[in-house]
Amino acid sequence: DIQMTQSPSSLSASVGDRVTITCQASHDISKYLNWYQQKPGKAPKLLIYDASNLETGVPSRFSGSGSGTDFTFTISSLQPEDIATYYCQQYDRGFGQGTRLEIK
Amino acid sequence: QITLKESGPTLVKPTQTLTLTCTFSGFSLITSGVGVGWIRLPPGKALEWLALIYWDDDKRYSPSLRSRLTITKDTSKNQVVLTMTNMDPVDTATYFCTHSRVPPYSHYGVDVWGQGTTVTVSS
C-alpha cells in the first residue's frame, strides 16, 4: 500500500507569485505521479501526468518534476483562476491529502 | 466524446449496502488499456480512490475499503457497478465515476470524470 504525503495542506499567495507544492510517496513510484486541480462543485481536472508532462490544453505556467519518491508541482505565476485544491495521485490509485490554494 | 454518468440513491441508512451504477459512452470497456473506476470526495475532506476495473476484468480496490467494495462491469450495457456494504455516516460523499487508461496504451491518470453523485448516509 503506497501512501502519498502532500504539503502544505493550505497555501496563501499573491497573484504573480511562484507557488510550489510537494508530494512524497512511501515507495518508489518511478515517474507515475499525476497532479489534479479541483474547483468547488466541479470534478477534478488532470493537469500533469508522468510527473512532468502537461495534459493537452493546460497552461504552461503549470509544471511538475521529480521521480522515485519525491515530486514537486509548480505554478510559475499565480493567476486568480488558479484558486482551487490541488492533489497528487500515484499511478491510477491513491491521492495525497490535497493543498488548498488561496489568494492573499 | 467520452461521457460517464453516475446513478444511485441519494440517501442510504447506516448498515445498508450502496449500489452505484456508472453508465458510459464514447468508449468500450473491452478496448485494451481502458479502466473505469470510482473516486469519492467527502465534504471538507480529500479525494479518496475506491476501486478500478480494467478491460481485462482485472479489479483493484482501496486497501482500507477492500472488504466492503465490489466492482463489476457489463460491457453489453456499457455499465460499471460499485457496491459498498455496511454504509456509515462517514461514507457521506460525492462519488465520481472515472475513465482512465494504462501504459503502454496511454499514460496513467483520470482523463474523464463523471459529474458525480452525492450520497448521504443517515438514519
Tab-separated table of C-alpha atoms in Angstrom:
chain	number	residue	atom	x	y	z
A	1	ASP	CA	0.000	0.000	0.000
A	2	ILE	CA	1.601	3.269	-1.160
A	3	GLN	CA	0.960	6.353	0.963
A	4	MET	CA	1.145	9.846	-0.507
A	5	THR	CA	2.166	12.750	1.723
A	6	GLN	CA	1.374	16.144	0.254
A	7	SER	CA	2.366	19.524	1.663
A	8	PRO	CA	1.423	22.103	2.560
A	9	SER	CA	-2.231	21.406	3.312
A	10	SER	CA	-3.062	25.036	2.573
A	11	LEU	CA	-1.276	27.926	0.977
A	12	SER	CA	-1.967	31.625	0.567
A	13	ALA	CA	-0.163	33.547	-2.174
A	14	SER	CA	-0.451	36.717	-4.223
A	15	VAL	CA	-1.228	36.999	-7.917
A	16	GLY	CA	2.025	36.639	-9.804
A	17	ASP	CA	3.739	34.592	-7.090
A	18	ARG	CA	5.537	31.340	-7.741
A	19	VAL	CA	3.772	28.527	-5.886
A	20	THR	CA	5.230	25.131	-5.061
A	21	ILE	CA	3.548	22.008	-3.680
A	22	THR	CA	5.366	18.813	-2.805
A	23	CYS	CA	4.257	15.201	-2.747
A	24	GLN	CA	6.190	12.295	-1.275
A	25	ALA	CA	5.439	8.630	-1.931
A	26	SER	CA	6.126	5.962	0.680
A	27	HIS	CA	7.614	3.707	-2.003
A	28	ASP	CA	9.346	4.278	-5.317
A	29	ILE	CA	6.710	5.042	-7.951
A	30	SER	CA	9.167	5.894	-10.731
A	31	LYS	CA	7.609	8.713	-12.790
A	32	TYR	CA	3.995	7.669	-12.231
A	33	LEU	CA	2.681	10.723	-10.459
A	34	ASN	CA	-0.285	12.834	-11.559
A	35	TRP	CA	-1.440	16.287	-10.450
A	36	TYR	CA	-5.066	17.449	-10.443
A	37	GLN	CA	-6.857	20.722	-9.879
A	38	GLN	CA	-10.271	20.740	-8.261
A	39	LYS	CA	-12.535	23.759	-8.037
A	40	PRO	CA	-15.569	23.777	-5.719
A	41	GLY	CA	-18.553	21.921	-7.108
A	42	LYS	CA	-16.620	20.557	-10.074
A	43	ALA	CA	-14.886	17.308	-10.905
A	44	PRO	CA	-11.093	17.355	-10.683
A	45	LYS	CA	-9.075	18.101	-13.788
A	46	LEU	CA	-5.870	16.326	-14.751
A	47	LEU	CA	-3.057	18.864	-15.182
A	48	ILE	CA	0.123	16.785	-15.235
A	49	TYR	CA	0.853	13.097	-15.767
A	50	ASP	CA	4.060	11.082	-15.553
A	51	ALA	CA	5.402	13.682	-13.092
A	52	SER	CA	6.205	16.334	-15.661
A	53	ASN	CA	4.008	16.017	-18.749
A	54	LEU	CA	1.423	18.725	-19.263
A	55	GLU	CA	-2.032	17.492	-20.262
A	56	THR	CA	-3.295	18.945	-23.508
A	57	GLY	CA	-4.706	22.446	-23.108
A	58	VAL	CA	-3.175	23.098	-19.687
A	59	PRO	CA	-1.403	26.469	-19.413
A	60	SER	CA	2.368	26.368	-19.420
A	61	ARG	CA	2.595	28.171	-16.061
A	62	PHE	CA	1.861	24.757	-14.516
A	63	SER	CA	4.769	22.332	-14.281
A	64	GLY	CA	5.887	19.253	-12.409
A	65	SER	CA	9.097	17.457	-11.629
A	66	GLY	CA	10.518	14.574	-9.678
A	67	SER	CA	10.848	10.813	-9.742
A	68	GLY	CA	11.054	7.930	-7.338
A	69	THR	CA	9.516	9.196	-4.119
A	70	ASP	CA	9.793	12.997	-4.264
A	71	PHE	CA	7.765	15.211	-6.552
A	72	THR	CA	7.079	18.915	-6.975
A	73	PHE	CA	4.252	20.854	-8.595
A	74	THR	CA	4.800	24.499	-9.513
A	75	ILE	CA	2.698	27.396	-10.715
A	76	SER	CA	5.191	29.883	-12.106
A	77	SER	CA	2.953	32.946	-11.869
A	78	LEU	CA	-0.247	32.545	-9.866
A	79	GLN	CA	-3.434	33.710	-11.567
A	80	PRO	CA	-6.801	34.362	-9.900
A	81	GLU	CA	-8.368	31.440	-11.763
A	82	ASP	CA	-5.837	29.061	-10.167
A	83	ILE	CA	-7.665	29.185	-6.838
A	84	ALA	CA	-8.510	25.560	-6.186
A	85	THR	CA	-7.430	22.471	-4.303
A	86	TYR	CA	-4.575	20.513	-5.842
A	87	TYR	CA	-3.991	16.767	-5.434
A	88	CYS	CA	-1.222	14.382	-6.338
A	89	GLN	CA	-2.006	10.778	-7.295
A	90	GLN	CA	0.221	7.736	-7.654
A	91	TYR	CA	-0.329	5.582	-10.757
A	92	ASP	CA	-4.120	5.381	-11.069
A	93	ARG	CA	-4.699	4.876	-7.374
A	94	GLY	CA	-4.297	6.780	-4.118
A	95	PHE	CA	-4.215	10.525	-3.629
A	96	GLY	CA	-2.385	12.943	-1.400
A	97	GLN	CA	-4.311	14.906	1.196
A	98	GLY	CA	-4.693	17.941	-1.051
A	99	THR	CA	-3.406	21.529	-0.965
A	100	ARG	CA	-5.941	24.307	-0.723
A	101	LEU	CA	-4.620	27.344	-2.579
A	102	GLU	CA	-5.949	30.799	-1.741
A	103	ILE	CA	-5.213	34.306	-2.952
A	104	LYS	CA	-3.763	36.759	-0.421
B	1	GLN	CA	-16.655	12.139	-26.902
B	2	ILE	CA	-16.346	10.170	-23.682
B	3	THR	CA	-19.029	10.693	-21.067
B	4	LEU	CA	-19.797	8.968	-17.789
B	5	LYS	CA	-22.829	9.355	-15.596
B	6	GLU	CA	-23.349	8.069	-12.066
B	7	SER	CA	-26.706	6.924	-10.763
B	8	GLY	CA	-27.929	5.534	-7.489
B	9	PRO	CA	-29.612	6.508	-4.239
B	10	THR	CA	-29.002	9.901	-2.732
B	11	LEU	CA	-29.790	8.700	0.776
B	12	VAL	CA	-28.927	5.414	2.446
B	13	LYS	CA	-29.302	4.276	6.025
B	14	PRO	CA	-26.405	3.117	8.196
B	15	THR	CA	-25.557	-0.591	7.712
B	16	GLN	CA	-27.266	-0.669	4.299
B	17	THR	CA	-25.486	-1.555	1.067
B	18	LEU	CA	-24.904	1.186	-1.509
B	19	THR	CA	-25.122	0.309	-5.186
B	20	LEU	CA	-23.898	2.872	-7.700
B	21	THR	CA	-24.059	2.487	-11.456
B	22	CYS	CA	-21.822	4.239	-13.945
B	23	THR	CA	-23.233	4.387	-17.465
B	24	PHE	CA	-20.712	5.472	-20.056
B	25	SER	CA	-20.467	6.243	-23.752
B	26	GLY	CA	-17.783	7.099	-26.252
B	27	PHE	CA	-15.570	4.117	-25.500
B	28	SER	CA	-15.715	0.388	-24.893
B	29	LEU	CA	-14.548	-1.421	-21.800
B	30	ILE	CA	-13.221	-4.217	-23.998
B	31	THR	CA	-10.619	-1.913	-25.516
B	32	SER	CA	-7.137	-2.735	-24.297
B	33	GLY	CA	-5.778	-0.369	-21.692
B	34	VAL	CA	-9.092	1.079	-20.550
B	35	GLY	CA	-10.204	1.276	-16.943
B	36	VAL	CA	-13.331	2.584	-15.236
B	37	GLY	CA	-13.144	3.465	-11.583
B	38	TRP	CA	-14.702	5.190	-8.617
B	39	ILE	CA	-13.346	8.048	-6.536
B	40	ARG	CA	-15.157	9.900	-3.778
B	41	LEU	CA	-14.933	13.305	-2.144
B	42	PRO	CA	-16.328	13.576	1.390
B	43	PRO	CA	-17.404	17.080	2.379
B	44	GLY	CA	-14.421	19.089	3.587
B	45	LYS	CA	-12.028	16.192	3.018
B	46	ALA	CA	-9.681	14.885	0.355
B	47	LEU	CA	-10.257	12.787	-2.725
B	48	GLU	CA	-10.288	9.080	-1.951
B	49	TRP	CA	-9.657	6.435	-4.574
B	50	LEU	CA	-12.022	3.470	-4.184
B	51	ALA	CA	-11.799	0.917	-6.983
B	52	LEU	CA	-10.922	0.256	-10.616
B	53	ILE	CA	-11.922	-2.370	-13.155
B	54	TYR	CA	-9.889	-2.829	-16.315
B	55	TRP	CA	-10.726	-4.022	-19.805
B	56	ASP	CA	-9.346	-7.497	-18.999
B	57	ASP	CA	-11.571	-7.729	-15.872
B	58	ASP	CA	-8.656	-7.120	-13.516
B	59	LYS	CA	-10.016	-5.409	-10.414
B	60	ARG	CA	-8.235	-3.232	-7.867
B	61	TYR	CA	-9.525	-1.935	-4.559
B	62	SER	CA	-8.512	0.587	-1.937
B	63	PRO	CA	-6.715	-1.450	0.748
B	64	SER	CA	-8.623	0.296	3.529
B	65	LEU	CA	-12.050	-0.443	1.965
B	66	ARG	CA	-11.361	-3.696	0.164
B	67	SER	CA	-13.573	-5.805	2.418
B	68	ARG	CA	-16.599	-3.610	1.708
B	69	LEU	CA	-16.280	-2.988	-2.040
B	70	THR	CA	-17.187	-4.912	-5.160
B	71	ILE	CA	-16.778	-3.578	-8.692
B	72	THR	CA	-18.229	-5.274	-11.758
B	73	LYS	CA	-18.756	-4.461	-15.407
B	74	ASP	CA	-21.395	-5.175	-18.008
B	75	THR	CA	-19.792	-4.458	-21.355
B	76	SER	CA	-23.024	-5.080	-23.260
B	77	LYS	CA	-24.724	-2.295	-21.317
B	78	ASN	CA	-21.653	-0.026	-21.057
B	79	GLN	CA	-22.020	-0.006	-17.306
B	80	VAL	CA	-19.838	-0.423	-14.244
B	81	VAL	CA	-21.409	-1.097	-10.851
B	82	LEU	CA	-19.862	-0.411	-7.458
B	83	THR	CA	-21.337	-1.886	-4.300
B	84	MET	CA	-20.271	-0.791	-0.841
B	85	THR	CA	-21.564	-2.700	2.150
B	86	ASN	CA	-22.204	-1.621	5.721
B	87	MET	CA	-22.559	2.077	4.982
B	88	ASP	CA	-21.737	4.571	7.718
B	89	PRO	CA	-22.235	8.341	8.022
B	90	VAL	CA	-18.503	8.788	7.304
B	91	ASP	CA	-19.207	7.402	3.824
B	92	THR	CA	-21.234	10.504	3.012
B	93	ALA	CA	-19.567	11.922	-0.077
B	94	THR	CA	-19.798	12.806	-3.729
B	95	TYR	CA	-18.967	9.682	-5.716
B	96	PHE	CA	-17.323	10.088	-9.123
B	97	CYS	CA	-17.095	7.561	-11.929
B	98	THR	CA	-13.872	7.861	-13.918
B	99	HIS	CA	-12.247	6.827	-17.201
B	100	SER	CA	-8.554	6.161	-17.396
B	101	ARG	CA	-6.003	4.159	-19.344
B	102	VAL	CA	-2.760	2.431	-18.517
B	103	PRO	CA	0.635	2.094	-20.143
B	104	PRO	CA	1.650	1.086	-22.726
B	105	TYR	CA	-1.656	2.085	-24.310
B	106	SER	CA	-1.566	5.569	-22.776
B	107	HIS	CA	-0.460	7.220	-19.576
B	108	TYR	CA	-1.896	6.870	-16.077
B	109	GLY	CA	-4.328	9.491	-14.841
B	110	VAL	CA	-8.060	10.094	-14.915
B	111	ASP	CA	-8.760	11.914	-18.149
B	112	VAL	CA	-12.554	11.981	-17.931
B	113	TRP	CA	-14.784	12.284	-14.878
B	114	GLY	CA	-18.484	11.903	-14.393
B	115	GLN	CA	-20.391	14.782	-12.860
B	116	GLY	CA	-20.535	12.988	-9.521
B	117	THR	CA	-23.444	11.870	-7.399
B	118	THR	CA	-23.939	12.868	-3.787
B	119	VAL	CA	-24.702	10.113	-1.309
B	120	THR	CA	-25.756	10.893	2.244
B	121	VAL	CA	-25.699	8.224	4.921
B	122	SER	CA	-28.174	8.977	7.673
B	123	SER	CA	-30.907	7.271	9.620
